[in-house]
Protein backbone atom coordinates (compact mmCIF):
# COMPACT_ATOMS: atom_id res chain seq x y z
CA UNK A 1 0.00 0.00 0.00
CA UNK A 2 2.79 2.38 0.88
CA UNK A 3 4.49 1.53 -2.37
CA UNK A 4 1.36 2.40 -4.37
CA UNK A 5 1.05 5.75 -2.63
CA UNK A 6 4.66 6.45 -3.41
CA UNK A 7 3.98 5.86 -7.09
CA UNK A 8 0.94 8.15 -6.95
CA UNK A 9 3.05 10.91 -5.41
CA UNK A 10 5.67 10.48 -8.10
CA UNK A 11 3.05 10.68 -10.85
CA UNK A 12 1.55 13.83 -9.31
CA UNK A 13 5.01 15.41 -9.02
CA UNK A 14 5.76 14.57 -12.66
CA UNK A 15 2.43 16.03 -13.82
CA UNK A 16 3.00 19.24 -11.85
CA UNK A 17 6.47 19.58 -13.41
CA UNK A 18 5.02 19.11 -16.91
CA UNK A 19 2.33 21.73 -16.26
CA UNK A 20 4.95 24.14 -14.92
CA UNK A 21 7.16 23.66 -17.99
CA UNK A 22 4.11 24.00 -20.25
CA UNK A 23 3.09 27.33 -18.70
CA UNK A 24 6.66 28.62 -18.80
CA UNK A 25 7.05 27.75 -22.50
CA UNK A 26 3.69 29.32 -23.34
CA UNK A 27 4.56 32.57 -21.55
CA UNK A 28 7.98 32.67 -23.24
CA UNK A 29 6.34 32.22 -26.66
CA UNK A 30 3.90 35.09 -26.03
CA UNK A 31 6.64 37.32 -24.57
CA UNK A 32 8.99 36.77 -27.53
CA UNK A 33 6.24 37.83 -29.92
CA UNK A 34 5.65 40.99 -27.91
CA UNK A 35 9.34 41.91 -28.21
CA UNK A 36 8.88 41.84 -32.00
CA UNK A 37 5.76 44.01 -31.64
CA UNK A 38 7.72 46.58 -29.62
CA UNK A 39 10.39 46.71 -32.33
CA UNK A 40 7.68 47.36 -34.93
CA UNK A 41 6.31 50.06 -32.64
CA UNK A 42 9.74 51.74 -32.74
CA UNK A 43 9.77 51.45 -36.54
CA UNK A 44 6.31 53.04 -36.77
CA UNK A 45 7.13 55.93 -34.44
CA UNK A 46 10.39 56.87 -36.20
CA UNK A 47 8.68 56.62 -39.59
CA UNK A 48 5.85 58.86 -38.40
CA UNK A 49 8.29 61.52 -37.15
CA UNK A 50 10.24 61.38 -40.42
CA UNK A 51 7.22 61.67 -42.69
CA UNK A 52 5.02 64.10 -40.72
CA UNK A 53 7.45 66.33 -38.83
CA UNK A 54 10.33 66.43 -41.32
CA UNK A 55 8.50 65.54 -44.58
CA UNK A 56 11.03 62.80 -45.33
CA UNK A 57 8.98 60.28 -47.35
CA UNK A 58 11.72 57.77 -48.12
CA UNK A 59 10.45 54.20 -47.48
CA UNK A 60 12.84 52.62 -50.00
CA UNK A 61 15.86 54.44 -48.56
CA UNK A 62 14.87 53.30 -45.06
CA UNK A 63 14.67 49.69 -46.27
CA UNK A 64 17.99 50.14 -48.07
CA UNK A 65 19.69 51.13 -44.79
CA UNK A 66 18.38 47.98 -43.12
CA UNK A 67 19.53 45.72 -45.96
CA UNK A 68 22.98 47.32 -45.88
CA UNK A 69 23.26 46.53 -42.15
CA UNK A 70 22.19 42.92 -42.80
CA UNK A 71 24.77 42.75 -45.60
CA UNK A 72 27.58 44.09 -43.41
CA UNK A 73 26.85 41.70 -40.54
CA UNK A 74 25.48 38.49 -42.04
CA UNK A 75 26.58 38.44 -45.68
CA UNK A 76 30.18 39.11 -44.66
CA UNK A 77 29.87 36.30 -42.09
CA UNK A 78 28.92 33.93 -44.91
CA UNK A 79 31.81 35.25 -47.01
CA UNK A 80 34.43 34.21 -44.44
CA UNK A 81 32.95 30.76 -43.79
CA UNK A 82 34.51 27.64 -45.28
CA UNK A 83 33.03 24.75 -47.21
CA UNK A 84 29.37 24.35 -48.14
CA UNK A 85 28.28 27.28 -45.93
CA UNK A 86 30.46 29.76 -47.81
CA UNK A 87 28.73 32.61 -49.64
CA UNK A 88 29.93 31.54 -53.09
CA UNK A 89 28.90 27.92 -52.50
CA UNK A 90 25.41 29.03 -51.49
CA UNK A 91 25.10 31.34 -54.49
CA UNK A 92 26.12 28.56 -56.87
CA UNK A 93 23.42 26.23 -55.56
CA UNK A 94 20.37 28.49 -54.97
CA UNK A 95 21.08 32.11 -55.92
CA UNK A 96 17.88 32.52 -57.95
CA UNK A 97 15.66 31.39 -55.06
CA UNK A 98 17.16 33.97 -52.74
CA UNK A 99 16.92 36.60 -55.47
CA UNK A 100 13.14 36.01 -55.68
CA UNK A 101 12.83 36.04 -51.88
CA UNK A 102 14.79 39.30 -51.60
CA UNK A 103 12.52 40.96 -54.17
CA UNK A 104 9.38 39.69 -52.40
CA UNK A 105 10.59 40.99 -49.04
CA UNK A 106 11.43 44.43 -50.43
CA UNK A 107 8.14 44.90 -52.28
CA UNK A 108 6.07 43.70 -49.31
CA UNK A 109 7.48 46.57 -47.25
CA UNK A 110 7.08 49.06 -50.08
CA UNK A 111 3.45 48.22 -50.94
CA UNK A 112 2.15 48.56 -47.35
CA UNK A 113 3.99 51.88 -46.78
CA UNK A 114 2.75 53.19 -50.14
CA UNK A 115 -0.86 52.31 -49.22
CA UNK A 116 -0.88 55.05 -46.53
CA UNK A 117 -1.01 57.63 -49.35
CA UNK A 118 -4.29 56.26 -50.72
CA UNK A 119 -6.43 54.64 -48.03
CA UNK A 120 -7.33 55.05 -44.37
CA UNK A 121 -5.49 53.84 -41.29
CA UNK A 122 -8.43 51.62 -40.32
CA UNK A 123 -8.46 49.91 -43.71
CA UNK A 124 -4.73 49.22 -43.47
CA UNK A 125 -5.03 47.77 -39.96
CA UNK A 126 -7.88 45.44 -40.95
CA UNK A 127 -6.66 44.39 -44.40
CA UNK A 128 -3.14 43.77 -43.11
CA UNK A 129 -4.65 40.86 -41.15
CA UNK A 130 -4.94 39.11 -44.53
CA UNK A 131 -1.36 37.94 -43.90
CA UNK A 132 -2.71 35.44 -41.33
CA UNK A 133 -4.86 33.30 -43.69
CA UNK A 134 -2.05 33.50 -46.28
CA UNK A 135 0.48 32.12 -43.76
CA UNK A 136 -1.96 29.42 -42.59
CA UNK A 137 -2.68 28.20 -46.13
CA UNK A 138 0.97 28.24 -47.22
CA UNK A 139 2.02 26.47 -44.00
CA UNK A 140 -0.70 23.85 -44.53
CA UNK A 141 0.21 23.04 -48.14
CA UNK A 142 3.98 23.61 -48.24
CA UNK A 143 5.18 22.98 -44.67
CA UNK A 144 2.46 20.36 -44.04
CA UNK A 145 1.57 21.96 -40.70
CA UNK A 146 -1.74 20.76 -39.29
CA UNK A 147 -3.80 22.81 -36.83
CA UNK A 148 -6.25 21.83 -34.12
CA UNK A 149 -9.59 23.44 -33.30
CA UNK A 150 -8.09 25.51 -30.47
CA UNK A 151 -5.63 27.12 -32.90
CA UNK A 152 -8.46 28.36 -35.12
CA UNK A 153 -10.35 29.61 -32.06
CA UNK A 154 -7.25 31.55 -30.97
CA UNK A 155 -6.84 33.03 -34.46
CA UNK A 156 -10.50 34.15 -34.55
CA UNK A 157 -10.15 35.76 -31.09
CA UNK A 158 -7.04 37.67 -32.23
CA UNK A 159 -8.82 38.98 -35.33
CA UNK A 160 -11.81 40.00 -33.20
CA UNK A 161 -9.36 41.99 -31.08
CA UNK A 162 -8.17 43.76 -34.22
CA UNK A 163 -11.77 44.52 -35.18
CA UNK A 164 -12.29 46.01 -31.73
CA UNK A 165 -9.25 48.26 -32.24
CA UNK A 166 -10.54 49.41 -35.63
CA UNK A 167 -13.91 50.23 -34.04
CA UNK A 168 -12.16 52.26 -31.35
CA UNK A 169 -10.29 54.18 -34.09
CA UNK A 170 -13.60 55.10 -35.71
CA UNK A 171 -15.09 56.23 -32.40
CA UNK A 172 -12.18 58.52 -31.49
CA UNK A 173 -11.71 59.82 -35.05
CA UNK A 174 -8.42 58.10 -35.94
CA UNK A 175 -9.88 56.43 -39.04
CA UNK A 176 -9.21 59.44 -41.21
CA UNK A 177 -6.58 59.12 -43.88
CA UNK A 178 -5.83 60.26 -47.37
CA UNK A 179 -8.59 58.08 -48.80
CA UNK A 180 -8.30 59.76 -52.21
CA UNK A 181 -8.24 56.45 -54.08
CA UNK A 182 -9.27 53.96 -51.45
CA UNK A 183 -9.54 50.96 -53.78
CA UNK A 184 -5.93 51.37 -54.92
CA UNK A 185 -4.77 51.67 -51.31
CA UNK A 186 -6.74 48.60 -50.22
CA UNK A 187 -5.31 46.55 -53.10
CA UNK A 188 -1.79 47.68 -52.16
CA UNK A 189 -2.34 46.50 -48.57
CA UNK A 190 -3.67 43.12 -49.74
CA UNK A 191 -0.73 42.73 -52.11
CA UNK A 192 1.75 43.63 -49.38
CA UNK A 193 0.09 41.26 -46.88
CA UNK A 194 0.23 38.42 -49.42
CA UNK A 195 3.93 39.02 -50.06
CA UNK A 196 4.58 39.22 -46.30
CA UNK A 197 2.88 35.83 -45.89
CA UNK A 198 4.99 34.25 -48.63
CA UNK A 199 8.16 35.75 -47.18
CA UNK A 200 7.39 34.59 -43.61
CA UNK A 201 6.60 31.00 -44.58
CA UNK A 202 9.68 30.84 -46.81
CA UNK A 203 11.72 32.24 -43.92
CA UNK A 204 10.39 29.54 -41.57
CA UNK A 205 11.25 26.88 -44.12
CA UNK A 206 14.83 28.13 -44.56
CA UNK A 207 15.69 28.55 -40.89
CA UNK A 208 14.40 25.05 -40.11
CA UNK A 209 16.22 23.33 -42.97
CA UNK A 210 19.28 25.55 -43.45
CA UNK A 211 20.29 28.35 -41.06
CA UNK A 212 19.30 31.77 -39.74
CA UNK A 213 22.62 33.34 -40.78
CA UNK A 214 22.24 32.08 -44.36
CA UNK A 215 18.72 33.51 -44.60
CA UNK A 216 19.71 36.94 -43.23
CA UNK A 217 22.93 37.05 -45.26
CA UNK A 218 21.18 36.36 -48.54
CA UNK A 219 18.30 38.72 -47.74
CA UNK A 220 20.90 41.42 -47.00
CA UNK A 221 22.70 40.76 -50.29
CA UNK A 222 19.73 40.73 -52.65
CA UNK A 223 17.64 43.19 -50.61
CA UNK A 224 20.44 45.78 -50.77
CA UNK A 225 20.86 45.14 -54.51
CA UNK A 226 17.19 45.55 -55.44
CA UNK A 227 16.44 48.38 -53.00
CA UNK A 228 19.49 50.26 -54.32
CA UNK A 229 18.13 49.99 -57.87
CA UNK A 230 14.61 50.99 -56.79
CA UNK A 231 16.02 53.90 -54.78
CA UNK A 232 17.98 55.21 -57.77
CA UNK A 233 14.95 54.98 -60.07
CA UNK A 234 12.01 56.01 -57.87
CA UNK A 235 13.19 57.89 -54.80
CA UNK A 236 16.37 59.82 -55.55
CA UNK A 237 14.48 63.12 -55.90
CA UNK A 238 12.71 62.64 -52.55
CA UNK A 239 16.05 61.90 -50.92
CA UNK A 240 17.49 65.19 -52.18
CA UNK A 241 14.58 67.10 -50.63
CA UNK A 242 15.27 65.79 -47.12
CA UNK A 243 16.32 68.71 -44.82
CA UNK A 244 19.28 66.90 -43.27
CA UNK A 245 20.22 67.73 -39.67
CA UNK A 246 21.18 65.78 -36.55
CA UNK A 247 17.56 65.09 -35.58
CA UNK A 248 16.74 63.48 -38.92
CA UNK A 249 19.98 61.55 -38.78
CA UNK A 250 19.08 60.27 -35.31
CA UNK A 251 15.63 59.19 -36.51
CA UNK A 252 17.14 57.26 -39.42
CA UNK A 253 19.57 55.60 -36.99
CA UNK A 254 16.69 54.68 -34.66
CA UNK A 255 14.62 53.31 -37.52
CA UNK A 256 17.53 51.24 -38.86
CA UNK A 257 18.35 49.87 -35.39
CA UNK A 258 14.74 48.75 -34.81
CA UNK A 259 14.48 47.27 -38.30
CA UNK A 260 17.79 45.43 -37.98
CA UNK A 261 16.72 44.11 -34.58
CA UNK A 262 13.39 42.93 -36.01
CA UNK A 263 15.02 41.09 -38.93
CA UNK A 264 17.71 39.56 -36.71
CA UNK A 265 15.39 38.43 -33.91
CA UNK A 266 12.37 37.29 -35.96
CA UNK A 267 14.03 34.07 -37.25
CA UNK A 268 14.83 33.14 -33.63
CA UNK A 269 11.17 33.56 -32.64
CA UNK A 270 9.85 31.80 -35.77
CA UNK A 271 12.10 28.80 -35.10
CA UNK A 272 10.86 28.56 -31.51
CA UNK A 273 7.20 29.14 -32.42
CA UNK A 274 6.02 29.41 -36.05
CA UNK A 275 5.30 31.99 -38.76
CA UNK A 276 1.59 31.90 -37.87
CA UNK A 277 2.25 32.51 -34.17
CA UNK A 278 4.60 35.41 -34.97
CA UNK A 279 2.05 37.14 -37.21
CA UNK A 280 -0.63 36.80 -34.53
CA UNK A 281 1.77 38.35 -32.01
CA UNK A 282 2.46 41.29 -34.31
CA UNK A 283 -1.22 42.31 -34.15
CA UNK A 284 -0.44 44.13 -30.88
CA UNK A 285 2.18 46.37 -32.57
CA UNK A 286 -0.45 48.95 -33.60
CA UNK A 287 -1.70 49.09 -30.03
CA UNK A 288 1.80 49.75 -28.65
CA UNK A 289 2.15 52.55 -31.20
CA UNK A 290 -1.20 53.92 -30.10
CA UNK A 291 -0.28 53.84 -26.41
CA UNK A 292 2.93 55.75 -27.20
CA UNK A 293 0.91 58.16 -29.35
CA UNK A 294 -1.30 59.03 -26.36
CA UNK A 295 1.73 60.80 -24.85
CA UNK A 296 3.71 61.80 -27.94
CA UNK A 297 0.95 62.85 -30.37
CA UNK A 298 -1.96 63.42 -27.92
CA UNK A 299 -4.19 60.74 -29.42
CA UNK A 300 -7.65 60.33 -27.91
CA UNK A 301 -8.10 57.30 -25.68
CA UNK A 302 -10.90 54.75 -25.67
CA UNK A 303 -11.43 51.84 -23.29
CA UNK A 304 -11.92 49.66 -26.38
CA UNK A 305 -8.17 49.85 -26.98
CA UNK A 306 -7.49 48.05 -23.71
CA UNK A 307 -10.23 45.54 -24.51
CA UNK A 308 -8.63 44.99 -27.93
CA UNK A 309 -5.17 44.50 -26.40
CA UNK A 310 -6.29 41.88 -23.87
CA UNK A 311 -8.49 40.14 -26.46
CA UNK A 312 -5.48 39.71 -28.77
CA UNK A 313 -3.36 38.44 -25.85
CA UNK A 314 -6.13 35.96 -24.97
CA UNK A 315 -6.12 34.72 -28.56
CA UNK A 316 -2.32 34.32 -28.43
CA UNK A 317 -2.55 32.29 -25.21
CA UNK A 318 -5.23 30.07 -26.75
CA UNK A 319 -3.16 29.54 -29.90
CA UNK A 320 -0.01 28.76 -27.87
CA UNK A 321 -1.82 26.45 -25.44
CA UNK A 322 -1.43 23.37 -27.62
CA UNK A 323 0.96 22.06 -30.23
CA UNK A 324 0.49 21.97 -33.97
CA UNK A 325 1.86 18.94 -35.78
CA UNK A 326 3.24 18.00 -39.15
CA UNK A 327 2.04 15.25 -41.48
CA UNK A 328 5.72 14.63 -42.13
CA UNK A 329 6.51 13.64 -45.69
CA UNK A 330 10.32 13.41 -45.92
CA UNK A 331 10.17 14.68 -49.50
CA UNK A 332 8.85 18.10 -48.47
CA UNK A 333 12.20 19.48 -47.30
CA UNK A 334 14.15 18.48 -50.44
CA UNK A 335 13.03 21.39 -52.60
CA UNK A 336 15.34 24.05 -51.17
CA UNK A 337 18.29 22.03 -49.90
CA UNK A 338 20.98 20.51 -52.11
CA UNK A 339 21.53 17.15 -50.44
CA UNK A 340 25.13 16.41 -49.61
CA UNK A 341 24.71 13.87 -46.84
CA UNK A 342 23.95 10.16 -46.99
CA UNK A 343 20.98 9.17 -49.12
CA UNK A 344 18.42 6.68 -47.86
CA UNK A 345 16.39 4.75 -50.41
CA UNK A 346 12.77 4.02 -49.64
CA UNK A 347 10.78 1.37 -51.46
CA UNK A 348 8.09 2.72 -53.77
CA UNK A 349 5.42 1.05 -51.67
CA UNK A 350 6.72 2.37 -48.36
CA UNK A 351 4.18 4.20 -46.26
CA UNK A 352 5.32 7.54 -44.93
CA UNK A 353 4.20 7.86 -41.34
CA UNK A 354 3.10 11.27 -40.05
CA UNK A 355 4.98 12.52 -37.03
CA UNK A 356 4.36 15.20 -34.46
CA UNK A 357 6.98 17.96 -34.48
CA UNK A 358 7.57 21.60 -33.62
CA UNK A 359 5.36 24.40 -32.33
CA UNK A 360 5.64 27.11 -29.76
CA UNK A 361 5.32 24.41 -27.12
CA UNK A 362 6.46 21.31 -28.97
CA UNK A 363 9.96 20.07 -29.46
CA UNK A 364 11.71 20.41 -32.77
CA UNK A 365 12.78 17.27 -34.56
CA UNK A 366 16.40 16.55 -35.27
CA UNK A 367 17.74 16.74 -38.80
CA UNK A 368 16.37 13.83 -40.78
CA UNK A 369 18.33 11.82 -43.33
CA UNK A 370 18.03 12.81 -46.97
CA UNK A 371 15.56 10.60 -48.73
CA UNK A 372 15.29 9.46 -52.29
CA UNK A 373 11.78 8.26 -53.13
CA UNK A 374 11.67 5.69 -55.90
XYZ file of C-alpha atoms in Angstrom:
374
model
C 0.000 0.000 0.000
C 2.787 2.385 0.884
C 4.493 1.533 -2.369
C 1.358 2.399 -4.366
C 1.055 5.748 -2.631
C 4.664 6.455 -3.407
C 3.985 5.855 -7.085
C 0.944 8.151 -6.950
C 3.051 10.913 -5.408
C 5.674 10.480 -8.102
C 3.054 10.679 -10.854
C 1.552 13.831 -9.305
C 5.011 15.411 -9.024
C 5.758 14.571 -12.660
C 2.433 16.028 -13.820
C 2.999 19.238 -11.853
C 6.468 19.576 -13.413
C 5.022 19.105 -16.908
C 2.332 21.729 -16.256
C 4.950 24.141 -14.924
C 7.162 23.662 -17.991
C 4.112 23.997 -20.252
C 3.092 27.331 -18.695
C 6.661 28.620 -18.805
C 7.046 27.753 -22.500
C 3.690 29.324 -23.344
C 4.564 32.571 -21.555
C 7.976 32.674 -23.240
C 6.336 32.219 -26.657
C 3.902 35.088 -26.031
C 6.642 37.318 -24.573
C 8.993 36.770 -27.532
C 6.236 37.826 -29.921
C 5.653 40.994 -27.906
C 9.341 41.909 -28.206
C 8.877 41.837 -32.001
C 5.761 44.012 -31.641
C 7.720 46.579 -29.617
C 10.394 46.714 -32.329
C 7.676 47.362 -34.930
C 6.305 50.061 -32.636
C 9.737 51.738 -32.741
C 9.765 51.453 -36.543
C 6.308 53.039 -36.774
C 7.134 55.932 -34.441
C 10.389 56.866 -36.195
C 8.685 56.615 -39.590
C 5.854 58.863 -38.401
C 8.289 61.519 -37.150
C 10.244 61.377 -40.417
C 7.220 61.672 -42.689
C 5.015 64.099 -40.716
C 7.445 66.327 -38.827
C 10.329 66.432 -41.317
C 8.505 65.541 -44.577
C 11.028 62.799 -45.330
C 8.975 60.277 -47.345
C 11.723 57.773 -48.120
C 10.451 54.203 -47.480
C 12.838 52.624 -50.003
C 15.858 54.442 -48.556
C 14.874 53.305 -45.064
C 14.674 49.690 -46.269
C 17.993 50.144 -48.071
C 19.686 51.130 -44.789
C 18.377 47.978 -43.115
C 19.532 45.715 -45.957
C 22.977 47.324 -45.877
C 23.259 46.530 -42.152
C 22.194 42.924 -42.803
C 24.774 42.746 -45.601
C 27.578 44.093 -43.413
C 26.845 41.700 -40.536
C 25.477 38.487 -42.043
C 26.585 38.438 -45.678
C 30.185 39.112 -44.658
C 29.865 36.302 -42.092
C 28.915 33.933 -44.908
C 31.806 35.246 -47.009
C 34.426 34.207 -44.442
C 32.946 30.755 -43.785
C 34.507 27.644 -45.280
C 33.027 24.747 -47.213
C 29.370 24.350 -48.143
C 28.281 27.276 -45.927
C 30.456 29.758 -47.810
C 28.730 32.608 -49.636
C 29.925 31.537 -53.093
C 28.903 27.916 -52.504
C 25.411 29.033 -51.485
C 25.097 31.343 -54.488
C 26.118 28.561 -56.873
C 23.423 26.234 -55.561
C 20.374 28.486 -54.972
C 21.080 32.106 -55.921
C 17.876 32.517 -57.950
C 15.662 31.386 -55.059
C 17.155 33.969 -52.739
C 16.916 36.597 -55.475
C 13.142 36.012 -55.684
C 12.829 36.038 -51.882
C 14.791 39.304 -51.597
C 12.524 40.959 -54.165
C 9.383 39.688 -52.405
C 10.591 40.987 -49.036
C 11.431 44.430 -50.434
C 8.143 44.896 -52.285
C 6.066 43.698 -49.308
C 7.480 46.566 -47.250
C 7.080 49.062 -50.083
C 3.446 48.219 -50.941
C 2.154 48.564 -47.354
C 3.987 51.877 -46.779
C 2.745 53.191 -50.143
C -0.857 52.315 -49.215
C -0.883 55.051 -46.529
C -1.009 57.630 -49.351
C -4.290 56.263 -50.717
C -6.429 54.637 -48.026
C -7.327 55.053 -44.370
C -5.488 53.839 -41.295
C -8.432 51.624 -40.321
C -8.457 49.907 -43.708
C -4.733 49.219 -43.474
C -5.031 47.765 -39.962
C -7.882 45.442 -40.951
C -6.664 44.387 -44.401
C -3.141 43.775 -43.109
C -4.650 40.857 -41.148
C -4.939 39.112 -44.533
C -1.361 37.939 -43.902
C -2.711 35.442 -41.330
C -4.860 33.298 -43.692
C -2.050 33.501 -46.276
C 0.475 32.123 -43.764
C -1.962 29.418 -42.590
C -2.681 28.205 -46.134
C 0.966 28.238 -47.220
C 2.020 26.468 -44.004
C -0.696 23.848 -44.535
C 0.208 23.037 -48.140
C 3.978 23.614 -48.242
C 5.177 22.979 -44.671
C 2.464 20.357 -44.040
C 1.569 21.956 -40.703
C -1.737 20.757 -39.294
C -3.796 22.808 -36.829
C -6.250 21.831 -34.119
C -9.592 23.437 -33.296
C -8.091 25.509 -30.467
C -5.632 27.118 -32.903
C -8.455 28.362 -35.124
C -10.347 29.609 -32.062
C -7.249 31.553 -30.971
C -6.843 33.033 -34.460
C -10.498 34.155 -34.553
C -10.153 35.757 -31.086
C -7.040 37.674 -32.229
C -8.821 38.976 -35.326
C -11.811 40.003 -33.198
C -9.363 41.995 -31.084
C -8.166 43.763 -34.224
C -11.767 44.525 -35.180
C -12.289 46.005 -31.730
C -9.252 48.256 -32.238
C -10.542 49.413 -35.632
C -13.911 50.227 -34.043
C -12.161 52.261 -31.355
C -10.290 54.182 -34.086
C -13.597 55.098 -35.708
C -15.090 56.225 -32.395
C -12.180 58.516 -31.494
C -11.711 59.820 -35.046
C -8.421 58.100 -35.939
C -9.880 56.427 -39.040
C -9.210 59.441 -41.211
C -6.577 59.119 -43.883
C -5.826 60.256 -47.373
C -8.592 58.079 -48.801
C -8.299 59.757 -52.207
C -8.237 56.450 -54.079
C -9.269 53.960 -51.453
C -9.542 50.958 -53.781
C -5.930 51.366 -54.917
C -4.771 51.668 -51.315
C -6.736 48.602 -50.225
C -5.309 46.547 -53.098
C -1.791 47.677 -52.159
C -2.336 46.497 -48.573
C -3.671 43.124 -49.736
C -0.728 42.732 -52.109
C 1.752 43.628 -49.382
C 0.089 41.257 -46.880
C 0.234 38.423 -49.419
C 3.930 39.024 -50.059
C 4.581 39.220 -46.298
C 2.879 35.829 -45.888
C 4.991 34.253 -48.633
C 8.162 35.752 -47.177
C 7.393 34.595 -43.613
C 6.603 31.002 -44.576
C 9.678 30.843 -46.814
C 11.720 32.235 -43.917
C 10.392 29.539 -41.566
C 11.250 26.879 -44.118
C 14.829 28.129 -44.559
C 15.690 28.553 -40.887
C 14.402 25.049 -40.108
C 16.220 23.331 -42.974
C 19.284 25.548 -43.446
C 20.295 28.354 -41.063
C 19.298 31.769 -39.739
C 22.616 33.337 -40.784
C 22.239 32.084 -44.358
C 18.720 33.514 -44.601
C 19.710 36.936 -43.235
C 22.927 37.055 -45.259
C 21.185 36.360 -48.540
C 18.301 38.725 -47.737
C 20.898 41.417 -47.003
C 22.705 40.757 -50.285
C 19.728 40.725 -52.646
C 17.644 43.192 -50.609
C 20.436 45.777 -50.773
C 20.856 45.141 -54.506
C 17.185 45.547 -55.436
C 16.436 48.383 -52.998
C 19.485 50.261 -54.321
C 18.132 49.994 -57.870
C 14.613 50.992 -56.787
C 16.024 53.901 -54.776
C 17.984 55.212 -57.766
C 14.949 54.982 -60.065
C 12.014 56.012 -57.874
C 13.187 57.886 -54.801
C 16.372 59.822 -55.547
C 14.476 63.119 -55.897
C 12.715 62.645 -52.548
C 16.048 61.903 -50.917
C 17.491 65.189 -52.185
C 14.578 67.103 -50.627
C 15.267 65.789 -47.116
C 16.317 68.705 -44.824
C 19.282 66.904 -43.270
C 20.220 67.726 -39.674
C 21.181 65.784 -36.547
C 17.558 65.091 -35.581
C 16.740 63.483 -38.917
C 19.980 61.546 -38.778
C 19.082 60.267 -35.311
C 15.629 59.190 -36.507
C 17.143 57.260 -39.423
C 19.570 55.596 -36.993
C 16.689 54.681 -34.663
C 14.616 53.309 -37.520
C 17.527 51.244 -38.856
C 18.350 49.868 -35.385
C 14.741 48.746 -34.808
C 14.475 47.273 -38.305
C 17.786 45.435 -37.978
C 16.719 44.113 -34.576
C 13.388 42.931 -36.010
C 15.021 41.093 -38.932
C 17.714 39.555 -36.708
C 15.386 38.434 -33.914
C 12.366 37.291 -35.961
C 14.035 34.072 -37.246
C 14.825 33.143 -33.627
C 11.170 33.555 -32.637
C 9.850 31.804 -35.767
C 12.099 28.805 -35.096
C 10.865 28.565 -31.512
C 7.198 29.136 -32.424
C 6.017 29.409 -36.052
C 5.296 31.992 -38.757
C 1.585 31.905 -37.865
C 2.245 32.514 -34.171
C 4.597 35.413 -34.972
C 2.050 37.145 -37.209
C -0.629 36.804 -34.529
C 1.774 38.352 -32.008
C 2.456 41.290 -34.309
C -1.217 42.315 -34.153
C -0.440 44.131 -30.885
C 2.176 46.369 -32.569
C -0.449 48.948 -33.602
C -1.698 49.091 -30.026
C 1.801 49.747 -28.648
C 2.154 52.551 -31.199
C -1.196 53.920 -30.099
C -0.283 53.840 -26.405
C 2.934 55.751 -27.198
C 0.905 58.162 -29.345
C -1.297 59.031 -26.357
C 1.731 60.803 -24.849
C 3.713 61.805 -27.943
C 0.950 62.852 -30.366
C -1.957 63.418 -27.920
C -4.192 60.737 -29.421
C -7.646 60.333 -27.915
C -8.095 57.302 -25.681
C -10.904 54.747 -25.666
C -11.428 51.840 -23.294
C -11.916 49.658 -26.380
C -8.167 49.853 -26.981
C -7.489 48.055 -23.711
C -10.225 45.544 -24.513
C -8.626 44.990 -27.928
C -5.167 44.497 -26.398
C -6.287 41.881 -23.874
C -8.485 40.143 -26.463
C -5.485 39.710 -28.767
C -3.364 38.443 -25.845
C -6.127 35.960 -24.969
C -6.115 34.723 -28.562
C -2.321 34.320 -28.427
C -2.549 32.291 -25.213
C -5.230 30.065 -26.753
C -3.160 29.542 -29.897
C -0.015 28.757 -27.871
C -1.821 26.454 -25.440
C -1.430 23.373 -27.620
C 0.955 22.059 -30.233
C 0.487 21.974 -33.967
C 1.860 18.940 -35.780
C 3.238 17.996 -39.152
C 2.044 15.252 -41.475
C 5.723 14.627 -42.130
C 6.510 13.643 -45.689
C 10.319 13.409 -45.924
C 10.173 14.675 -49.501
C 8.853 18.096 -48.474
C 12.201 19.484 -47.300
C 14.146 18.480 -50.436
C 13.031 21.386 -52.595
C 15.340 24.054 -51.174
C 18.289 22.029 -49.896
C 20.985 20.512 -52.113
C 21.533 17.153 -50.437
C 25.128 16.407 -49.610
C 24.715 13.866 -46.844
C 23.953 10.161 -46.990
C 20.981 9.166 -49.123
C 18.422 6.678 -47.857
C 16.393 4.754 -50.412
C 12.773 4.020 -49.642
C 10.780 1.370 -51.462
C 8.091 2.724 -53.769
C 5.423 1.052 -51.665
C 6.721 2.370 -48.359
C 4.176 4.202 -46.263
C 5.323 7.541 -44.932
C 4.198 7.864 -41.340
C 3.098 11.266 -40.055
C 4.981 12.522 -37.030
C 4.357 15.205 -34.455
C 6.977 17.965 -34.485
C 7.568 21.603 -33.616
C 5.357 24.400 -32.329
C 5.643 27.105 -29.756
C 5.322 24.410 -27.121
C 6.457 21.306 -28.972
C 9.955 20.071 -29.459
C 11.710 20.411 -32.772
C 12.783 17.272 -34.558
C 16.398 16.553 -35.275
C 17.742 16.735 -38.797
C 16.374 13.831 -40.785
C 18.333 11.815 -43.335
C 18.029 12.815 -46.971
C 15.557 10.600 -48.728
C 15.286 9.459 -52.293
C 11.782 8.258 -53.130
C 11.667 5.694 -55.901
